[in-house]
Amino acid sequence: MRADQAGETTFPAFVHACWDAGIAWYDVDTAARTCTYYGSDGDSYTEVNRSSRSP
């Protein structure tokens, strides 16, 4: 995930890494600047992007 966040991978590689990590789906909230990853067993993890850098 960190390599993707740094812009070092392609989107297909990101999706493959998510699948390998057990992530079933993810949700990006651009207003809140968060990304929540959901596992197939119902657990979740939310990252908050506090960076002031624009894409």
Short mmCIF file of N, CA, C and O in Angstrom, two decimals:
data_model
loop_
_atom_site.label_atom_id
_atom_site.label_comp_id
_atom_site.label_asym_id
_atom_site.label_seq_id
_atom_site.Cartn_x
_atom_site.Cartn_y
_atom_site.Cartn_z
N MET A 1 0.81 -1.18 0.00
CA MET A 1 0.00 0.00 0.00
C MET A 1 0.87 1.27 0.00
O MET A 1 0.54 2.23 -0.66
N ARG A 2 1.95 1.24 0.75
CA ARG A 2 2.81 2.43 0.82
C ARG A 2 3.41 2.76 -0.54
O ARG A 2 3.52 3.93 -0.90
N ALA A 3 3.79 1.75 -1.30
CA ALA A 3 4.35 2.01 -2.63
C ALA A 3 3.33 2.67 -3.53
O ALA A 3 3.65 3.58 -4.29
N ASP A 4 2.08 2.25 -3.43
CA ASP A 4 1.04 2.87 -4.23
C ASP A 4 0.81 4.32 -3.80
O ASP A 4 0.68 5.21 -4.62
N GLN A 5 0.78 4.56 -2.50
CA GLN A 5 0.58 5.91 -2.00
C GLN A 5 1.70 6.84 -2.44
O GLN A 5 1.49 8.03 -2.61
N ALA A 6 2.88 6.29 -2.65
CA ALA A 6 4.02 7.08 -3.10
C ALA A 6 4.04 7.22 -4.62
O ALA A 6 4.95 7.85 -5.17
N GLY A 7 3.05 6.63 -5.31
CA GLY A 7 2.98 6.73 -6.76
C GLY A 7 3.95 5.80 -7.47
O GLY A 7 4.30 6.03 -8.62
N GLU A 8 4.38 4.74 -6.80
CA GLU A 8 5.39 3.85 -7.35
C GLU A 8 4.81 2.60 -8.00
O GLU A 8 5.56 1.72 -8.42
N THR A 9 3.48 2.46 -8.07
CA THR A 9 2.86 1.28 -8.67
C THR A 9 1.76 1.69 -9.64
O THR A 9 1.37 2.85 -9.69
N THR A 10 1.25 0.72 -10.36
CA THR A 10 0.11 0.94 -11.24
C THR A 10 -1.17 0.60 -10.47
O THR A 10 -1.12 -0.06 -9.41
N PHE A 11 -2.32 1.02 -11.00
CA PHE A 11 -3.58 0.69 -10.35
C PHE A 11 -3.80 -0.83 -10.30
O PHE A 11 -4.18 -1.36 -9.25
N PRO A 12 -3.55 -1.56 -11.41
CA PRO A 12 -3.71 -3.02 -11.32
C PRO A 12 -2.82 -3.66 -10.24
O PRO A 12 -3.24 -4.58 -9.55
N ALA A 13 -1.60 -3.14 -10.07
CA ALA A 13 -0.72 -3.67 -9.03
C ALA A 13 -1.28 -3.36 -7.64
O ALA A 13 -1.20 -4.18 -6.73
N PHE A 14 -1.86 -2.17 -7.48
CA PHE A 14 -2.51 -1.79 -6.22
C PHE A 14 -3.65 -2.74 -5.89
O PHE A 14 -3.76 -3.24 -4.77
N VAL A 15 -4.51 -3.00 -6.87
CA VAL A 15 -5.65 -3.89 -6.66
C VAL A 15 -5.17 -5.30 -6.30
O VAL A 15 -5.71 -5.93 -5.39
N HIS A 16 -4.14 -5.77 -6.97
CA HIS A 16 -3.59 -7.09 -6.68
C HIS A 16 -3.04 -7.14 -5.26
O HIS A 16 -3.26 -8.12 -4.53
N ALA A 17 -2.33 -6.09 -4.85
CA ALA A 17 -1.78 -6.04 -3.49
C ALA A 17 -2.90 -6.02 -2.45
O ALA A 17 -2.79 -6.66 -1.39
N CYS A 18 -3.98 -5.30 -2.74
CA CYS A 18 -5.13 -5.28 -1.83
C CYS A 18 -5.69 -6.69 -1.67
O CYS A 18 -5.94 -7.15 -0.56
N TRP A 19 -5.89 -7.36 -2.79
CA TRP A 19 -6.44 -8.72 -2.77
C TRP A 19 -5.52 -9.65 -1.97
O TRP A 19 -6.00 -10.41 -1.13
N ASP A 20 -4.22 -9.57 -2.22
CA ASP A 20 -3.26 -10.40 -1.50
C ASP A 20 -3.26 -10.12 0.01
O ASP A 20 -3.01 -11.02 0.81
N ALA A 21 -3.57 -8.88 0.38
CA ALA A 21 -3.59 -8.49 1.79
C ALA A 21 -4.92 -8.84 2.47
O ALA A 21 -5.09 -8.61 3.66
N GLY A 22 -5.87 -9.37 1.70
CA GLY A 22 -7.16 -9.76 2.27
C GLY A 22 -8.19 -8.65 2.27
O GLY A 22 -9.22 -8.74 2.94
N ILE A 23 -7.93 -7.59 1.52
CA ILE A 23 -8.88 -6.48 1.44
C ILE A 23 -9.96 -6.83 0.41
O ILE A 23 -9.66 -7.13 -0.73
N ALA A 24 -11.21 -6.80 0.85
CA ALA A 24 -12.33 -7.14 -0.02
C ALA A 24 -12.80 -5.92 -0.81
O ALA A 24 -13.20 -6.03 -1.96
N TRP A 25 -12.76 -4.75 -0.19
CA TRP A 25 -13.09 -3.50 -0.86
C TRP A 25 -12.56 -2.34 -0.04
O TRP A 25 -12.12 -2.51 1.09
N TYR A 26 -12.56 -1.17 -0.66
CA TYR A 26 -12.12 0.02 0.05
C TYR A 26 -12.99 1.19 -0.36
O TYR A 26 -13.64 1.19 -1.40
N ASP A 27 -13.02 2.21 0.49
CA ASP A 27 -13.84 3.39 0.26
C ASP A 27 -12.98 4.63 0.48
O ASP A 27 -12.32 4.75 1.52
N VAL A 28 -12.97 5.53 -0.49
CA VAL A 28 -12.23 6.77 -0.39
C VAL A 28 -13.21 7.91 -0.17
O VAL A 28 -14.16 8.07 -0.93
N ASP A 29 -13.00 8.68 0.88
CA ASP A 29 -13.81 9.86 1.17
C ASP A 29 -12.93 11.08 0.92
O ASP A 29 -12.07 11.41 1.75
N THR A 30 -13.12 11.73 -0.23
CA THR A 30 -12.25 12.85 -0.58
C THR A 30 -12.49 14.07 0.30
O THR A 30 -11.57 14.84 0.54
N ALA A 31 -13.72 14.25 0.79
CA ALA A 31 -13.99 15.40 1.66
C ALA A 31 -13.29 15.23 3.01
O ALA A 31 -12.70 16.18 3.53
N ALA A 32 -13.36 14.04 3.58
CA ALA A 32 -12.74 13.77 4.87
C ALA A 32 -11.27 13.40 4.73
O ALA A 32 -10.55 13.32 5.73
N ARG A 33 -10.83 13.16 3.49
CA ARG A 33 -9.45 12.77 3.19
C ARG A 33 -9.08 11.47 3.90
O ARG A 33 -8.03 11.36 4.54
N THR A 34 -9.98 10.48 3.79
CA THR A 34 -9.73 9.18 4.39
C THR A 34 -9.87 8.07 3.36
O THR A 34 -10.52 8.24 2.33
N CYS A 35 -9.26 6.95 3.66
CA CYS A 35 -9.42 5.73 2.88
C CYS A 35 -9.66 4.61 3.89
O CYS A 35 -8.83 4.40 4.78
N THR A 36 -10.78 3.93 3.77
CA THR A 36 -11.11 2.83 4.66
C THR A 36 -11.03 1.53 3.88
O THR A 36 -11.65 1.39 2.83
N TYR A 37 -10.25 0.60 4.40
CA TYR A 37 -10.08 -0.72 3.80
C TYR A 37 -10.92 -1.71 4.60
O TYR A 37 -10.89 -1.69 5.83
N TYR A 38 -11.65 -2.60 3.91
CA TYR A 38 -12.51 -3.58 4.56
C TYR A 38 -12.04 -4.99 4.21
O TYR A 38 -11.83 -5.30 3.03
N GLY A 39 -11.90 -5.81 5.22
CA GLY A 39 -11.53 -7.20 5.01
C GLY A 39 -12.76 -8.07 4.79
O GLY A 39 -13.89 -7.68 5.14
N SER A 40 -12.56 -9.23 4.23
CA SER A 40 -13.67 -10.13 3.96
C SER A 40 -14.32 -10.66 5.23
O SER A 40 -15.44 -11.14 5.20
N ASP A 41 -13.62 -10.56 6.37
CA ASP A 41 -14.18 -11.03 7.63
C ASP A 41 -14.89 -9.92 8.41
O ASP A 41 -15.29 -10.12 9.55
N GLY A 42 -15.04 -8.74 7.79
CA GLY A 42 -15.81 -7.66 8.41
C GLY A 42 -14.98 -6.62 9.14
O GLY A 42 -15.52 -5.60 9.58
N ASP A 43 -13.67 -6.82 9.28
CA ASP A 43 -12.86 -5.82 9.95
C ASP A 43 -12.56 -4.66 9.00
O ASP A 43 -12.74 -4.78 7.79
N SER A 44 -12.13 -3.55 9.56
CA SER A 44 -11.81 -2.39 8.72
C SER A 44 -10.67 -1.59 9.33
O SER A 44 -10.38 -1.70 10.52
N TYR A 45 -10.04 -0.79 8.47
CA TYR A 45 -8.95 0.07 8.89
C TYR A 45 -9.06 1.37 8.11
O TYR A 45 -9.19 1.34 6.89
N THR A 46 -9.03 2.50 8.80
CA THR A 46 -9.15 3.80 8.14
C THR A 46 -7.86 4.57 8.27
O THR A 46 -7.30 4.70 9.37
N GLU A 47 -7.38 5.08 7.14
CA GLU A 47 -6.21 5.96 7.11
C GLU A 47 -6.69 7.38 6.84
O GLU A 47 -7.55 7.59 6.00
N VAL A 48 -6.08 8.34 7.53
CA VAL A 48 -6.39 9.74 7.32
C VAL A 48 -5.20 10.39 6.64
O VAL A 48 -4.07 10.26 7.10
N ASN A 49 -5.44 11.07 5.54
CA ASN A 49 -4.38 11.78 4.82
C ASN A 49 -4.37 13.22 5.29
O ASN A 49 -5.26 14.00 4.96
N ARG A 50 -3.37 13.60 6.02
CA ARG A 50 -3.26 14.96 6.53
C ARG A 50 -2.32 15.81 5.69
O ARG A 50 -2.04 16.94 6.02
N SER A 51 -1.86 15.26 4.59
CA SER A 51 -0.93 15.96 3.72
C SER A 51 -1.59 17.18 3.09
O SER A 51 -2.75 17.14 2.71
N SER A 52 -0.84 18.25 2.97
CA SER A 52 -1.36 19.45 2.33
C SER A 52 -1.03 19.46 0.84
O SER A 52 -1.38 20.37 0.12
N ARG A 53 -0.32 18.42 0.41
CA ARG A 53 0.09 18.31 -0.99
C ARG A 53 -1.10 18.00 -1.88
O ARG A 53 -1.88 17.11 -1.59
N SER A 54 -1.25 18.70 -2.98
CA SER A 54 -2.31 18.45 -3.94
C SER A 54 -1.82 17.46 -4.98
O SER A 54 -0.65 17.48 -5.34
N PRO A 55 -2.73 16.61 -5.49
CA PRO A 55 -2.32 15.65 -6.52
C PRO A 55 -1.95 16.33 -7.81
O PRO A 55 -2.31 17.40 -8.11
#
